[in-house]
Amino acid sequence: MTKKPSLERVDTANPEWSTEDFAKAKPASEVLGGLFGKAQAKEMLKPKRGRPKSVTTKEHVNVRFDADVLERFRASGPGWQTRMNAALADWLKTHTPEELKA
């Protein structure tokens, strides 16, 4: 069952491509290379995978905390590790780790 396209729904600002349009088309790598340079075009066209890299990366470490400290942070729900990091960063604004040496 084929329906005729509704004239109300035809996008006149973006018409359907003709055979001539396809013949004139160029690969994105050529067009972007002319506009931004080959290196930048190659980077723009490279598939992005996973989460975008953060400007400030975090380091993975193994640390041991008291069970009650972990319990309190975990009880605060999802994002508890981020809140724990924020609490330590806030503490470092007014203290130094050297203060704890005994």
mmCIF file with all atom_site columns, C-alpha atoms in Angstrom:
data_model
loop_
_atom_site.group_PDB
_atom_site.id
_atom_site.type_symbol
_atom_site.label_atom_id
_atom_site.label_alt_id
_atom_site.label_comp_id
_atom_site.label_asym_id
_atom_site.label_entity_id
_atom_site.label_seq_id
_atom_site.pdbx_PDB_ins_code
_atom_site.Cartn_x
_atom_site.Cartn_y
_atom_site.Cartn_z
_atom_site.occupancy
_atom_site.B_iso_or_equiv
_atom_site.pdbx_formal_charge
_atom_site.auth_seq_id
_atom_site.auth_comp_id
_atom_site.auth_asym_id
_atom_site.auth_atom_id
_atom_site.pdbx_PDB_model_num
ATOM 1   C CA . MET A 1 1   ? 0.000  0.000  0.000   1.00 0.00 ? 1   MET A CA 1
ATOM 2   C CA . THR A 1 2   ? 1.661  3.219  -1.125  1.00 0.00 ? 2   THR A CA 1
ATOM 3   C CA . LYS A 1 3   ? 0.468  6.637  -0.126  1.00 0.00 ? 3   LYS A CA 1
ATOM 4   C CA . LYS A 1 4   ? 1.088  9.843  -1.969  1.00 0.00 ? 4   LYS A CA 1
ATOM 5   C CA . PRO A 1 5   ? 3.330  12.177 -0.005  1.00 0.00 ? 5   PRO A CA 1
ATOM 6   C CA . SER A 1 6   ? 1.455  14.975 1.657   1.00 0.00 ? 6   SER A CA 1
ATOM 7   C CA . LEU A 1 7   ? 2.262  18.307 0.050   1.00 0.00 ? 7   LEU A CA 1
ATOM 8   C CA . GLU A 1 8   ? 1.930  19.892 3.475   1.00 0.00 ? 8   GLU A CA 1
ATOM 9   C CA . ARG A 1 9   ? 4.837  17.834 4.784   1.00 0.00 ? 9   ARG A CA 1
ATOM 10  C CA . VAL A 1 10  ? 7.324  18.487 1.950   1.00 0.00 ? 10  VAL A CA 1
ATOM 11  C CA . ASP A 1 11  ? 10.360 20.339 3.290   1.00 0.00 ? 11  ASP A CA 1
ATOM 12  C CA . THR A 1 12  ? 11.045 23.004 0.670   1.00 0.00 ? 12  THR A CA 1
ATOM 13  C CA . ALA A 1 13  ? 14.131 24.227 2.541   1.00 0.00 ? 13  ALA A CA 1
ATOM 14  C CA . ASN A 1 14  ? 15.644 20.747 2.229   1.00 0.00 ? 14  ASN A CA 1
ATOM 15  C CA . PRO A 1 15  ? 14.537 19.249 -1.090  1.00 0.00 ? 15  PRO A CA 1
ATOM 16  C CA . GLU A 1 16  ? 15.132 15.645 -2.059  1.00 0.00 ? 16  GLU A CA 1
ATOM 17  C CA . TRP A 1 17  ? 18.480 15.091 -3.790  1.00 0.00 ? 17  TRP A CA 1
ATOM 18  C CA . SER A 1 18  ? 18.509 14.643 -7.552  1.00 0.00 ? 18  SER A CA 1
ATOM 19  C CA . THR A 1 19  ? 20.927 12.487 -9.548  1.00 0.00 ? 19  THR A CA 1
ATOM 20  C CA . GLU A 1 20  ? 22.948 15.635 -10.298 1.00 0.00 ? 20  GLU A CA 1
ATOM 21  C CA . ASP A 1 21  ? 23.172 16.451 -6.579  1.00 0.00 ? 21  ASP A CA 1
ATOM 22  C CA . PHE A 1 22  ? 24.591 12.997 -5.852  1.00 0.00 ? 22  PHE A CA 1
ATOM 23  C CA . ALA A 1 23  ? 27.057 13.358 -8.750  1.00 0.00 ? 23  ALA A CA 1
ATOM 24  C CA . LYS A 1 24  ? 28.332 16.689 -7.334  1.00 0.00 ? 24  LYS A CA 1
ATOM 25  C CA . ALA A 1 25  ? 28.595 15.426 -3.750  1.00 0.00 ? 25  ALA A CA 1
ATOM 26  C CA . LYS A 1 26  ? 32.054 15.138 -2.176  1.00 0.00 ? 26  LYS A CA 1
ATOM 27  C CA . PRO A 1 27  ? 33.194 13.086 0.827   1.00 0.00 ? 27  PRO A CA 1
ATOM 28  C CA . ALA A 1 28  ? 33.141 14.943 4.136   1.00 0.00 ? 28  ALA A CA 1
ATOM 29  C CA . SER A 1 29  ? 36.892 14.377 4.521   1.00 0.00 ? 29  SER A CA 1
ATOM 30  C CA . GLU A 1 30  ? 37.548 16.443 1.366   1.00 0.00 ? 30  GLU A CA 1
ATOM 31  C CA . VAL A 1 31  ? 35.175 19.255 2.270   1.00 0.00 ? 31  VAL A CA 1
ATOM 32  C CA . LEU A 1 32  ? 36.267 19.519 5.906   1.00 0.00 ? 32  LEU A CA 1
ATOM 33  C CA . GLY A 1 33  ? 39.924 19.193 4.898   1.00 0.00 ? 33  GLY A CA 1
ATOM 34  C CA . GLY A 1 34  ? 39.573 22.291 2.722   1.00 0.00 ? 34  GLY A CA 1
ATOM 35  C CA . LEU A 1 35  ? 37.869 24.234 5.512   1.00 0.00 ? 35  LEU A CA 1
ATOM 36  C CA . PHE A 1 36  ? 39.829 23.158 8.596   1.00 0.00 ? 36  PHE A CA 1
ATOM 37  C CA . GLY A 1 37  ? 42.967 21.392 7.341   1.00 0.00 ? 37  GLY A CA 1
ATOM 38  C CA . LYS A 1 38  ? 43.540 17.678 6.908   1.00 0.00 ? 38  LYS A CA 1
ATOM 39  C CA . ALA A 1 39  ? 44.642 16.971 10.491  1.00 0.00 ? 39  ALA A CA 1
ATOM 40  C CA . GLN A 1 40  ? 41.626 18.728 12.028  1.00 0.00 ? 40  GLN A CA 1
ATOM 41  C CA . ALA A 1 41  ? 39.255 17.076 9.527   1.00 0.00 ? 41  ALA A CA 1
ATOM 42  C CA . LYS A 1 42  ? 40.659 13.647 10.390  1.00 0.00 ? 42  LYS A CA 1
ATOM 43  C CA . GLU A 1 43  ? 40.119 14.328 14.101  1.00 0.00 ? 43  GLU A CA 1
ATOM 44  C CA . MET A 1 44  ? 36.557 15.599 13.491  1.00 0.00 ? 44  MET A CA 1
ATOM 45  C CA . LEU A 1 45  ? 35.624 12.487 11.510  1.00 0.00 ? 45  LEU A CA 1
ATOM 46  C CA . LYS A 1 46  ? 37.165 9.988  13.942  1.00 0.00 ? 46  LYS A CA 1
ATOM 47  C CA . PRO A 1 47  ? 34.382 8.108  15.769  1.00 0.00 ? 47  PRO A CA 1
ATOM 48  C CA . LYS A 1 48  ? 34.050 9.154  19.397  1.00 0.00 ? 48  LYS A CA 1
ATOM 49  C CA . ARG A 1 49  ? 33.775 6.233  21.795  1.00 0.00 ? 49  ARG A CA 1
ATOM 50  C CA . GLY A 1 50  ? 32.692 6.190  25.401  1.00 0.00 ? 50  GLY A CA 1
ATOM 51  C CA . ARG A 1 51  ? 32.418 9.076  27.799  1.00 0.00 ? 51  ARG A CA 1
ATOM 52  C CA . PRO A 1 52  ? 34.160 12.319 26.794  1.00 0.00 ? 52  PRO A CA 1
ATOM 53  C CA . LYS A 1 53  ? 37.497 12.751 28.535  1.00 0.00 ? 53  LYS A CA 1
ATOM 54  C CA . SER A 1 54  ? 37.414 15.161 31.437  1.00 0.00 ? 54  SER A CA 1
ATOM 55  C CA . VAL A 1 55  ? 39.802 18.093 31.586  1.00 0.00 ? 55  VAL A CA 1
ATOM 56  C CA . THR A 1 56  ? 40.653 17.127 35.161  1.00 0.00 ? 56  THR A CA 1
ATOM 57  C CA . THR A 1 57  ? 41.169 13.390 35.324  1.00 0.00 ? 57  THR A CA 1
ATOM 58  C CA . LYS A 1 58  ? 41.015 11.390 38.511  1.00 0.00 ? 58  LYS A CA 1
ATOM 59  C CA . GLU A 1 59  ? 43.461 8.735  39.614  1.00 0.00 ? 59  GLU A CA 1
ATOM 60  C CA . HIS A 1 60  ? 42.387 5.224  40.547  1.00 0.00 ? 60  HIS A CA 1
ATOM 61  C CA . VAL A 1 61  ? 43.793 4.109  43.924  1.00 0.00 ? 61  VAL A CA 1
ATOM 62  C CA . ASN A 1 62  ? 43.037 1.483  46.547  1.00 0.00 ? 62  ASN A CA 1
ATOM 63  C CA . VAL A 1 63  ? 42.361 3.042  49.953  1.00 0.00 ? 63  VAL A CA 1
ATOM 64  C CA . ARG A 1 64  ? 41.121 1.575  53.223  1.00 0.00 ? 64  ARG A CA 1
ATOM 65  C CA . PHE A 1 65  ? 38.503 3.520  55.212  1.00 0.00 ? 65  PHE A CA 1
ATOM 66  C CA . ASP A 1 66  ? 36.811 2.714  58.492  1.00 0.00 ? 66  ASP A CA 1
ATOM 67  C CA . ALA A 1 67  ? 33.566 0.807  57.970  1.00 0.00 ? 67  ALA A CA 1
ATOM 68  C CA . ASP A 1 68  ? 31.466 3.490  59.695  1.00 0.00 ? 68  ASP A CA 1
ATOM 69  C CA . VAL A 1 69  ? 32.891 6.227  57.419  1.00 0.00 ? 69  VAL A CA 1
ATOM 70  C CA . LEU A 1 70  ? 32.072 4.222  54.302  1.00 0.00 ? 70  LEU A CA 1
ATOM 71  C CA . GLU A 1 71  ? 28.642 3.313  55.640  1.00 0.00 ? 71  GLU A CA 1
ATOM 72  C CA . ARG A 1 72  ? 27.750 6.984  56.159  1.00 0.00 ? 72  ARG A CA 1
ATOM 73  C CA . PHE A 1 73  ? 28.847 8.019  52.665  1.00 0.00 ? 73  PHE A CA 1
ATOM 74  C CA . ARG A 1 74  ? 27.217 5.002  50.976  1.00 0.00 ? 74  ARG A CA 1
ATOM 75  C CA . ALA A 1 75  ? 23.983 5.719  52.844  1.00 0.00 ? 75  ALA A CA 1
ATOM 76  C CA . SER A 1 76  ? 23.855 9.117  51.121  1.00 0.00 ? 76  SER A CA 1
ATOM 77  C CA . GLY A 1 77  ? 22.988 7.322  47.865  1.00 0.00 ? 77  GLY A CA 1
ATOM 78  C CA . PRO A 1 78  ? 24.369 7.363  44.328  1.00 0.00 ? 78  PRO A CA 1
ATOM 79  C CA . GLY A 1 79  ? 27.323 9.701  43.891  1.00 0.00 ? 79  GLY A CA 1
ATOM 80  C CA . TRP A 1 80  ? 28.715 8.960  47.360  1.00 0.00 ? 80  TRP A CA 1
ATOM 81  C CA . GLN A 1 81  ? 32.264 8.612  46.000  1.00 0.00 ? 81  GLN A CA 1
ATOM 82  C CA . THR A 1 82  ? 32.055 12.062 44.418  1.00 0.00 ? 82  THR A CA 1
ATOM 83  C CA . ARG A 1 83  ? 30.774 13.495 47.708  1.00 0.00 ? 83  ARG A CA 1
ATOM 84  C CA . MET A 1 84  ? 33.599 11.779 49.587  1.00 0.00 ? 84  MET A CA 1
ATOM 85  C CA . ASN A 1 85  ? 36.100 13.343 47.176  1.00 0.00 ? 85  ASN A CA 1
ATOM 86  C CA . ALA A 1 86  ? 34.448 16.758 47.657  1.00 0.00 ? 86  ALA A CA 1
ATOM 87  C CA . ALA A 1 87  ? 34.591 16.387 51.458  1.00 0.00 ? 87  ALA A CA 1
ATOM 88  C CA . LEU A 1 88  ? 38.310 15.606 51.333  1.00 0.00 ? 88  LEU A CA 1
ATOM 89  C CA . ALA A 1 89  ? 38.960 18.484 48.917  1.00 0.00 ? 89  ALA A CA 1
ATOM 90  C CA . ASP A 1 90  ? 37.020 20.851 51.211  1.00 0.00 ? 90  ASP A CA 1
ATOM 91  C CA . TRP A 1 91  ? 39.048 19.689 54.222  1.00 0.00 ? 91  TRP A CA 1
ATOM 92  C CA . LEU A 1 92  ? 42.292 20.363 52.314  1.00 0.00 ? 92  LEU A CA 1
ATOM 93  C CA . LYS A 1 93  ? 41.274 24.022 51.856  1.00 0.00 ? 93  LYS A CA 1
ATOM 94  C CA . THR A 1 94  ? 41.865 24.670 55.560  1.00 0.00 ? 94  THR A CA 1
ATOM 95  C CA . HIS A 1 95  ? 44.254 21.864 56.550  1.00 0.00 ? 95  HIS A CA 1
ATOM 96  C CA . THR A 1 96  ? 47.333 20.058 55.325  1.00 0.00 ? 96  THR A CA 1
ATOM 97  C CA . PRO A 1 97  ? 47.961 16.307 55.457  1.00 0.00 ? 97  PRO A CA 1
ATOM 98  C CA . GLU A 1 98  ? 51.145 17.037 57.431  1.00 0.00 ? 98  GLU A CA 1
ATOM 99  C CA . GLU A 1 99  ? 48.947 18.162 60.357  1.00 0.00 ? 99  GLU A CA 1
ATOM 100 C CA . LEU A 1 100 ? 47.858 14.548 60.839  1.00 0.00 ? 100 LEU A CA 1
ATOM 101 C CA . LYS A 1 101 ? 51.363 13.139 61.222  1.00 0.00 ? 101 LYS A CA 1
ATOM 102 C CA . ALA A 1 102 ? 51.914 11.967 64.757  1.00 0.00 ? 102 ALA A CA 1
#
